[in-house]
Short mmCIF file of C-alpha atoms in Angstrom, two decimals:
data_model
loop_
_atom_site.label_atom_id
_atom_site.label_comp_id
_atom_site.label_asym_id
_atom_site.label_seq_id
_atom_site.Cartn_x
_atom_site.Cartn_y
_atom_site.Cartn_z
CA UNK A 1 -18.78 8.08 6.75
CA UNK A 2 -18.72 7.48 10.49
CA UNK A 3 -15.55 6.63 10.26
CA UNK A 4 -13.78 3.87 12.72
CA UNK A 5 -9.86 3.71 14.65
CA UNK A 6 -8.34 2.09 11.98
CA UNK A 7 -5.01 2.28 9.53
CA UNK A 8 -1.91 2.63 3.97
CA UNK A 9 2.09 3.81 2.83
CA UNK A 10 2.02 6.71 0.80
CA UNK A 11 2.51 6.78 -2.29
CA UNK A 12 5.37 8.80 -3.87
CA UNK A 13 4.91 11.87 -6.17
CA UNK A 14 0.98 11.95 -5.05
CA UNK A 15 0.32 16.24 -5.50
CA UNK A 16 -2.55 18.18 -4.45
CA UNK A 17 -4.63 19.70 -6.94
CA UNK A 18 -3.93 23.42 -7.54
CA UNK A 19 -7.34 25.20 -6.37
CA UNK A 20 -9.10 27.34 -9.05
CA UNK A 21 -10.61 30.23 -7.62
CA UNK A 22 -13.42 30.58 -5.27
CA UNK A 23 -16.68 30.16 -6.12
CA UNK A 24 -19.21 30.00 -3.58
CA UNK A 25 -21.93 31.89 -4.88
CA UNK A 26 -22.60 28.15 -6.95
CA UNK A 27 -23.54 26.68 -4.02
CA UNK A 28 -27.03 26.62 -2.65
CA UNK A 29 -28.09 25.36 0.54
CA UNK A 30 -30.62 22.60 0.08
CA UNK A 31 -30.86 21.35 3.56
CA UNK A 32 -30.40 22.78 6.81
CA UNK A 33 -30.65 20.74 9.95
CA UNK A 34 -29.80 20.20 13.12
CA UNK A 35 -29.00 16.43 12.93
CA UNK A 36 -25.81 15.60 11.39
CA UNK A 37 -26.57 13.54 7.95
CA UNK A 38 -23.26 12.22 6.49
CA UNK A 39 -25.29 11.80 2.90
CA UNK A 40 -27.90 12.24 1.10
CA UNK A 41 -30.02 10.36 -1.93
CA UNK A 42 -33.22 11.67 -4.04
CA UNK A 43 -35.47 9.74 -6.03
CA UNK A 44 -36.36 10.64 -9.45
CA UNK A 45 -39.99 12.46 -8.01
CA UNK A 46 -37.47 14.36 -5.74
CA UNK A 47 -37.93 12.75 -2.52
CA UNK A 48 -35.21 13.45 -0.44
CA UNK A 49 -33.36 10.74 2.10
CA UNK A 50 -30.45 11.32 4.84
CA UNK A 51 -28.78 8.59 6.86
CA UNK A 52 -28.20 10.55 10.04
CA UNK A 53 -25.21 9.63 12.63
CA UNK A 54 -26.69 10.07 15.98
CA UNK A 55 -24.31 11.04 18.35
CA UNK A 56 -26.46 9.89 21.52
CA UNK A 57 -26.84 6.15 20.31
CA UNK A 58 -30.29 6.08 22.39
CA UNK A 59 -31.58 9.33 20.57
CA UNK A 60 -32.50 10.34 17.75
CA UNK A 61 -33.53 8.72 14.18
CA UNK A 62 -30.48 6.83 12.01
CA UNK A 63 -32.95 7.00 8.41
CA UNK A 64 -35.10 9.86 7.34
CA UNK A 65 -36.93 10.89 4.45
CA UNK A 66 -36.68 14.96 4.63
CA UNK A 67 -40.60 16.83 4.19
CA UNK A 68 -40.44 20.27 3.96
CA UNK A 69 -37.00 20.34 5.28
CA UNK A 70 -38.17 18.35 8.75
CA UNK A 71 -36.28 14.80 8.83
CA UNK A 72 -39.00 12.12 9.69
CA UNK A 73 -38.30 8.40 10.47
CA UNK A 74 -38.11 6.40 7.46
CA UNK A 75 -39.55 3.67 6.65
CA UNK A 76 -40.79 4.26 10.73
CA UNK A 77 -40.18 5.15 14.43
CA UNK A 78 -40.08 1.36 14.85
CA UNK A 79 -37.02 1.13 12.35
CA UNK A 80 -35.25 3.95 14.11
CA UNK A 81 -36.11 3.53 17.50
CA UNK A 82 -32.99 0.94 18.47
CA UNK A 83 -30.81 1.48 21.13
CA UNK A 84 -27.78 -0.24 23.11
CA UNK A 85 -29.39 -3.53 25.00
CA UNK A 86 -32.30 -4.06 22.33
CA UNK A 87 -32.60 -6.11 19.43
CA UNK A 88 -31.53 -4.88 16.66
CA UNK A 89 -32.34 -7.64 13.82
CA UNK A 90 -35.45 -5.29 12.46
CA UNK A 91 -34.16 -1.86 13.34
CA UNK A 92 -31.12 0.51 12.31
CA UNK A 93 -28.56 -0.10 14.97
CA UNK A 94 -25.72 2.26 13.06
CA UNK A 95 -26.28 3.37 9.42
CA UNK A 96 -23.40 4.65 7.57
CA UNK A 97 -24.79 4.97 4.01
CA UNK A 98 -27.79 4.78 1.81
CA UNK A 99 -28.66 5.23 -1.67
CA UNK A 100 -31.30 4.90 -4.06
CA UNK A 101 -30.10 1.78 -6.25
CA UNK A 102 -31.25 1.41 -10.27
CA UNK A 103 -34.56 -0.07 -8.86
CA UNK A 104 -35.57 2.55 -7.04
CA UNK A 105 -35.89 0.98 -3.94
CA UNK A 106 -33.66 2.55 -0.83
CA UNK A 107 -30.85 0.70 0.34
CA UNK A 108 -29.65 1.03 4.10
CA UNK A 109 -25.96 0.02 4.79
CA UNK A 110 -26.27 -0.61 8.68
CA UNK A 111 -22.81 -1.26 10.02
CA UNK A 112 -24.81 -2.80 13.11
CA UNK A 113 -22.16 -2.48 16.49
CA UNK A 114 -19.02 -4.02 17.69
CA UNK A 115 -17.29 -5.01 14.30
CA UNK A 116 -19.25 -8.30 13.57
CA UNK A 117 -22.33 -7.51 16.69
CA UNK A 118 -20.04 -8.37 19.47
CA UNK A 119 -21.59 -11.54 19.95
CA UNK A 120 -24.91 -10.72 19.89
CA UNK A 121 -26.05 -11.72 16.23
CA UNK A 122 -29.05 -9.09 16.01
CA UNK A 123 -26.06 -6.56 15.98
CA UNK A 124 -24.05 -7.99 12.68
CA UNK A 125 -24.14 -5.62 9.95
CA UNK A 126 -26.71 -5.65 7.06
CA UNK A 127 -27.87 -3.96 4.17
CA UNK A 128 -31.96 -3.29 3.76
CA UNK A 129 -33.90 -3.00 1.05
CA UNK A 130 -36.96 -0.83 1.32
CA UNK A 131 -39.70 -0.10 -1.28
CA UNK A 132 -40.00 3.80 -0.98
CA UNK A 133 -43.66 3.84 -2.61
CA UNK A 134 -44.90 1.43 0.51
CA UNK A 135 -42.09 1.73 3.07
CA UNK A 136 -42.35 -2.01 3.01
CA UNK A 137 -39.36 -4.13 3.62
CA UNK A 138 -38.68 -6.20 0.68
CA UNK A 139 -35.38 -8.38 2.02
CA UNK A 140 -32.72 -7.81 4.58
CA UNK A 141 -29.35 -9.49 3.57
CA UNK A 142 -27.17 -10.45 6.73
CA UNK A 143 -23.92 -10.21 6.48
CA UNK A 144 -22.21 -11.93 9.76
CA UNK A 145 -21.08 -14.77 8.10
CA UNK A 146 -18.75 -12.07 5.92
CA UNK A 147 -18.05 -9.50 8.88
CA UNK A 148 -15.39 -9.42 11.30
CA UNK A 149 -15.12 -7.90 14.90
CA UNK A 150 -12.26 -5.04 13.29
CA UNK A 151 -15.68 -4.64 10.16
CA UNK A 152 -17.21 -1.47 9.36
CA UNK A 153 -19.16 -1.77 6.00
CA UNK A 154 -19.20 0.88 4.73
CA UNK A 155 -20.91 1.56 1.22
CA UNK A 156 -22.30 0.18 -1.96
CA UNK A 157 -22.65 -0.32 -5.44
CA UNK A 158 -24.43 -2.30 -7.50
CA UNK A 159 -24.26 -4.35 -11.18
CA UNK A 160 -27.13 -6.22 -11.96
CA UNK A 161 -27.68 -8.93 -9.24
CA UNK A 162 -24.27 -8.17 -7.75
CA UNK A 163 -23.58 -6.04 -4.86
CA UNK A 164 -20.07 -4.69 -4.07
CA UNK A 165 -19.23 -3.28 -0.66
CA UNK A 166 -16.82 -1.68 1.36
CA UNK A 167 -14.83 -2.88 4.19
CA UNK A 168 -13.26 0.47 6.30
CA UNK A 169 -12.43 -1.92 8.99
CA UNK A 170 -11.06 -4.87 7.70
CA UNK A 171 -9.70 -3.73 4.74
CA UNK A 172 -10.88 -5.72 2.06
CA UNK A 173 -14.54 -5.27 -0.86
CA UNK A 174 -17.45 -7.84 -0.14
CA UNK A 175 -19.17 -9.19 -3.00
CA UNK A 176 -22.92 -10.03 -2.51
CA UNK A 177 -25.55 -11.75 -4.59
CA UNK A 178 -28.45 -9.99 -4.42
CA UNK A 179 -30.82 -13.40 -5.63
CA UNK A 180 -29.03 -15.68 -3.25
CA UNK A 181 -27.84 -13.67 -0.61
CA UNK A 182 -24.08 -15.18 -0.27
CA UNK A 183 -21.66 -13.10 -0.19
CA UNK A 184 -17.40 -13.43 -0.03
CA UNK A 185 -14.93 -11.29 0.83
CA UNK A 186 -12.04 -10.27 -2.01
CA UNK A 187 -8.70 -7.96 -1.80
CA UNK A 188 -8.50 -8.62 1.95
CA UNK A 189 -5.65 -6.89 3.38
CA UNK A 190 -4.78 -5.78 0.17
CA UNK A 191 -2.56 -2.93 -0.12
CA UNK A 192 -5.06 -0.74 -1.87
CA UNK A 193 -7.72 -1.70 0.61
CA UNK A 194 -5.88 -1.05 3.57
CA UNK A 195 -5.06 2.88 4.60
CA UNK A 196 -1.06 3.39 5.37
CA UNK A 197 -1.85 7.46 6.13
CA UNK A 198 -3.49 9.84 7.68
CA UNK A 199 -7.30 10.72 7.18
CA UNK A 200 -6.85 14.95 7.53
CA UNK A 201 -9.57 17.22 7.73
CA UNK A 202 -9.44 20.92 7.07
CA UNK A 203 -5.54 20.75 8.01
CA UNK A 204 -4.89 18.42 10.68
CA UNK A 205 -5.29 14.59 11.18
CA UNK A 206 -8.77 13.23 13.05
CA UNK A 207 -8.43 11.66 16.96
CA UNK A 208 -10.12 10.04 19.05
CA UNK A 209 -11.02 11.29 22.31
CA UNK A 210 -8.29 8.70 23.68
CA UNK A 211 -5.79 10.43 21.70
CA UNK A 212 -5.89 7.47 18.63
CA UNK A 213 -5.40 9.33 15.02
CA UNK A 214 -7.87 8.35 13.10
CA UNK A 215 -7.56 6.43 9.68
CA UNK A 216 -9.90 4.85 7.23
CA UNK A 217 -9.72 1.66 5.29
CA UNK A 218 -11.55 0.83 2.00
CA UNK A 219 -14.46 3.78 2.06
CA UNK A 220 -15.39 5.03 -1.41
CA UNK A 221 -15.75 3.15 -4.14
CA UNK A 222 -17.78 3.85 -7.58
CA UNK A 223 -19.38 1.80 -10.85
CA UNK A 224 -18.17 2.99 -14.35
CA UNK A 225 -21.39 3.78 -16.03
CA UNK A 226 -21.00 0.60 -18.25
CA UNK A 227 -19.90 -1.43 -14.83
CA UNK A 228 -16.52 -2.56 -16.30
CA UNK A 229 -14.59 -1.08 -13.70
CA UNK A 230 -14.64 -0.82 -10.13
CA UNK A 231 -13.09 2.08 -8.68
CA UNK A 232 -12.59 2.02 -4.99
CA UNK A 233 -10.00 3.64 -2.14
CA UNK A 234 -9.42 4.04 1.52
CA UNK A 235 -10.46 7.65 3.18
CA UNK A 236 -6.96 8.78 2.61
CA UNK A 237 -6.44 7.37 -1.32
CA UNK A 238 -5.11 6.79 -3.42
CA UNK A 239 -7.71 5.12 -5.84
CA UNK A 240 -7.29 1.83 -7.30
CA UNK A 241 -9.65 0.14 -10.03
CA UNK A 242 -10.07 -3.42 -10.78
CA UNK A 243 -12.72 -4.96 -13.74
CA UNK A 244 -15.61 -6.38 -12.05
CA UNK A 245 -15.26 -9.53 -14.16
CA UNK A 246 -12.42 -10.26 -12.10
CA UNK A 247 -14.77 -9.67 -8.50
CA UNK A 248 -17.07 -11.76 -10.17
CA UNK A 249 -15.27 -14.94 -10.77
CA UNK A 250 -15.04 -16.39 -7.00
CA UNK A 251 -12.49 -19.09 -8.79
CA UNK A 252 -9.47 -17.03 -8.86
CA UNK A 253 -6.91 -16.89 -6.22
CA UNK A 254 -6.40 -13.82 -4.06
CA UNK A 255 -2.93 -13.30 -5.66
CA UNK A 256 -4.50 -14.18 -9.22
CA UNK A 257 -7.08 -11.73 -8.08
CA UNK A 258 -4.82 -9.23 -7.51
CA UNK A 259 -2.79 -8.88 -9.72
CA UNK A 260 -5.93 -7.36 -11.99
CA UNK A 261 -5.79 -3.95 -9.59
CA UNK A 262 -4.46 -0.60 -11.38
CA UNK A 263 -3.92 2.28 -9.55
CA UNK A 264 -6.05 5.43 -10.93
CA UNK A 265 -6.12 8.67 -9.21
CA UNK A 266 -4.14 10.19 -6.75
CA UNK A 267 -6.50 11.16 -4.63
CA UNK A 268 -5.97 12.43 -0.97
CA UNK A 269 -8.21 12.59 2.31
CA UNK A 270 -11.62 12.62 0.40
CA UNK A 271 -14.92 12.40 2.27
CA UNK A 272 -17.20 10.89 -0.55
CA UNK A 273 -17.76 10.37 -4.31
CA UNK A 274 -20.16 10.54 -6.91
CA UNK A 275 -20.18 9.27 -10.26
CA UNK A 276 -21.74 10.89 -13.52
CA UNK A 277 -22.96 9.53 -16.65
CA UNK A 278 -19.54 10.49 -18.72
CA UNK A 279 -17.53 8.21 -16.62
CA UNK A 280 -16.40 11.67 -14.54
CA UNK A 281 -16.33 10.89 -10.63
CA UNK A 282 -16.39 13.80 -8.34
CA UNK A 283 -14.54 13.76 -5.06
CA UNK A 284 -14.45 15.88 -2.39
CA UNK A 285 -10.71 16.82 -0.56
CA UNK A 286 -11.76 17.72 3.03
CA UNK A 287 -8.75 18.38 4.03
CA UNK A 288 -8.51 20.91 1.27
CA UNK A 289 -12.39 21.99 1.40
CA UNK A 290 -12.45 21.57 -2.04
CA UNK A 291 -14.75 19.64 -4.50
CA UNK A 292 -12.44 17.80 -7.03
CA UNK A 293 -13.32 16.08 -10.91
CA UNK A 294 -11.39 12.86 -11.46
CA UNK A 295 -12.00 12.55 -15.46
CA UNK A 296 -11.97 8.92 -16.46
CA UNK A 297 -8.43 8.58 -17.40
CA UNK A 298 -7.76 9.95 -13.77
CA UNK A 299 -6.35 13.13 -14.20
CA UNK A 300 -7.64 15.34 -11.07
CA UNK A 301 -8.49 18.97 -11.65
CA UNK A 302 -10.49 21.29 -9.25
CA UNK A 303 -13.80 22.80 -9.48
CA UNK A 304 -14.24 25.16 -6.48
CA UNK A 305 -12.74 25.41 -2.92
CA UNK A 306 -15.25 26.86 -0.40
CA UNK A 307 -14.61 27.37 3.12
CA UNK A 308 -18.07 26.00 4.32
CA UNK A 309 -17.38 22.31 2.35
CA UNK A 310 -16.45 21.25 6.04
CA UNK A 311 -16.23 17.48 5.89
CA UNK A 312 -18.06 16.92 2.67
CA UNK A 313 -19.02 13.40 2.57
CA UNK A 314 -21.31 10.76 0.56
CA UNK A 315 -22.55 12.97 -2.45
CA UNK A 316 -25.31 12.63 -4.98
CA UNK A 317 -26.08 13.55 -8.36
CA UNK A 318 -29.59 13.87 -8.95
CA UNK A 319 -31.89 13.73 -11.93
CA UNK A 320 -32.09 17.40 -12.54
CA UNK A 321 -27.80 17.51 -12.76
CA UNK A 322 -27.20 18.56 -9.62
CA UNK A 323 -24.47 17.42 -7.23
CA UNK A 324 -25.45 17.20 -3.33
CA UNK A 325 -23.01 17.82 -1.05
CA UNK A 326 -23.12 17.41 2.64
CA UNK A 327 -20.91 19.41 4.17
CA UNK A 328 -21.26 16.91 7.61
CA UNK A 329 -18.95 18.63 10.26
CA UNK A 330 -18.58 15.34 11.57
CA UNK A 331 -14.81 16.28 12.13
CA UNK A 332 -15.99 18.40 14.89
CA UNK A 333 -17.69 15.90 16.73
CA UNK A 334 -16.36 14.78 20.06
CA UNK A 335 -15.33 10.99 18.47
CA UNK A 336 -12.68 13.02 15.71
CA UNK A 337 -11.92 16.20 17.70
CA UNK A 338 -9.99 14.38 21.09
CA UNK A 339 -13.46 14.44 22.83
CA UNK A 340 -14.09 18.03 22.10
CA UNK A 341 -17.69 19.06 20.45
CA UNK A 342 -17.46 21.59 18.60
CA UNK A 343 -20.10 21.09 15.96
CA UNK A 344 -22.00 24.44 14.67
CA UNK A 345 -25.66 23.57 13.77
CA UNK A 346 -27.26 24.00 11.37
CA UNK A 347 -25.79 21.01 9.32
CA UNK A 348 -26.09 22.29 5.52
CA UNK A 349 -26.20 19.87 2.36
CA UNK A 350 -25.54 22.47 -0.36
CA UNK A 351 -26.28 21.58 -4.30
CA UNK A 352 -24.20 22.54 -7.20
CA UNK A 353 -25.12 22.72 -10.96
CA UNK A 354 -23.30 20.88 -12.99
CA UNK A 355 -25.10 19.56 -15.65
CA UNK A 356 -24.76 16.06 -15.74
CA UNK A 357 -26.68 12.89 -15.60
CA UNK A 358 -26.31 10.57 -12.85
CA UNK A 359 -25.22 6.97 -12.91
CA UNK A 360 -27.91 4.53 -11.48
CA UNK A 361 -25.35 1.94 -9.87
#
């Protein structure tokens, strides 16, 4: 993600993983650029997509669709051609995630600027739904009436004609109806929402150029393949679970609400997820630089540790069973490294065999 200045108590007897050994040589490169992408999403044709974080708001694209390994605005320049003092109610003002969703339509989560736009409403965050085979829009879902000026929304996931998103700025999940377009906000300020520790990447904790250490609120989250369960954490874990039939029913009180929410997995500083058909959801530990396999009763083991997995984050598992994993360097960037760039292009998304089918949520 691009993560936020934000802030959860740790948990006692949370352990690291022990790391298996090495095993580069399973990675391939996929994609090498010179644009950081903090994700990446294929269709089933194997049309590749990034969300790109722009470092220069005024430069650079914030969607592309990858051809021949050159990133190229997506859906257009128009989209991607916003910058600070224009409107930005039909363009990508600040994209955190996308994702190809069950219909096969792309899905843009634009975080928009300022928490909530800042007072300017062409700024609030939103989530747009584009038909890849056109590049038409088909709906844009606003979500200022469900934002706050501390928001960053974050990511998605979807059951049926529900939505459920991510707050990693004001702690807390959104639930959206995709037919009507209203959405509410659930577990706000929740303790498994909000982050009480550190967000660490390859050994030490992420700051601002200000000096601020840098934590995450509610970031991943993940659909059991049969959508019973929500699984969902800040950047620093651990991960909780809660049954969506709980989200769902807007009549229960916040404390009846809950008390439905299980912890799952002690996880750590993880940079994204992705879940597979078996219920299995792999996490990276960036902290670690290792790519981890939460099995669905949420024991953790580990699959490789690799010295280039440099701030993996938002990963994908595509038709063919492989996992894509973007190894973002984002913790180099002058925003997480106290002002100090010391990115290394070319940004590499490397793919792993594993096997296993994706879960279209």
């Amino acid at each position: 993600m691009r993560p936020p200045v934000l802030s959860l108590v740790a948990l006692a007897a949370l352990s690291v993983p022990a790391a298996l050994p090495a095993a580069a040589p399973l990675l391939v490169p996929a994609l090498k650029l010179n644009i950081i992408n903090n994700g990446v999403t294929t269709t089933a044709s194997g049309r590749i997509f990034i969300p790109v974080q722009r470092q220069d708001p005024a430069k650079g694209i914030e969607v592309g669709e990858v051809v021949k390994g050159t990133p190229r605005p997506f859906p257009d320049a128009a989209w991607n051609d916003w910058a600070p003092g224009k409107d930005g109610s039909n363009a990508f003002v600040g994209v955190n995630s996308i994702r190809i969703g069950p219909d096969g339509d792309l899905w843009v989560v634009d975080k928009g600027a300022n928490g909530n736009g800042g007072g300017d409403p062409s700024l609030q965050p939103k989530i747009v739904r584009i038909d890849v085979k056109t590049r038409q829009i088909k709906r844009i879902y606003r979500l200022g009436a469900v934002a706050t000026g501390n928001s960053f929304v974050n990511d998605l996931r979807f059951k049926g004609s529900t939505a459920y998103l991510t707050d990693a700025g004001q702690p807390g999940l959104i639930v959206l109806d995709l037919d009507s377009g209203a959405a509410r906000r659930v577990l706000d300020g929740h303790p498994t929402t909000a982050a009480h520790r550190s967000w660490l990447s390859s050994g030490k904790p992420l700051v601002t150029p200000e000096g601020k250490e840098i934590v995450v609120n509610a970031d991943q989250l993940e659909l059991s393949p049969d959508a019973k369960w929500l699984y969902y954490q800040p950047a620093s874990g651990p991960m909780s679970r809660i049954e969506t039939r709980y989200l769902d029913d807007a009549a229960l009180s916040p404390a009846e609400l809950a008390s439905h929410v299980e912890p799952f997995a002690a996880t750590e500083s993880t940079g994204g997820t992705a879940m597979a058909v078996d219920g299995t959801i792999y996490a990276s530990d960036i902290n670690h630089q290792r790519l981890l396999k939460i099995a669905p009763d949420g024991k953790i083991s580990t699959i490789l540790h690799d010295p280039r997995l440099i701030q993996m984050d938002a990963m994908w598992i595509d038709e063919q069973g492989y996992l894509w994993i973007p190894a973002t360097q984002i913790n180099r960037t002058a925003g997480l490294n106290r002002g100090v760039d010391a990115v290394k292009p070319p940004i590499v998304t490397y793919k792993l065999k594993l096997g296993v089918k994706p879960v279209h949520r």
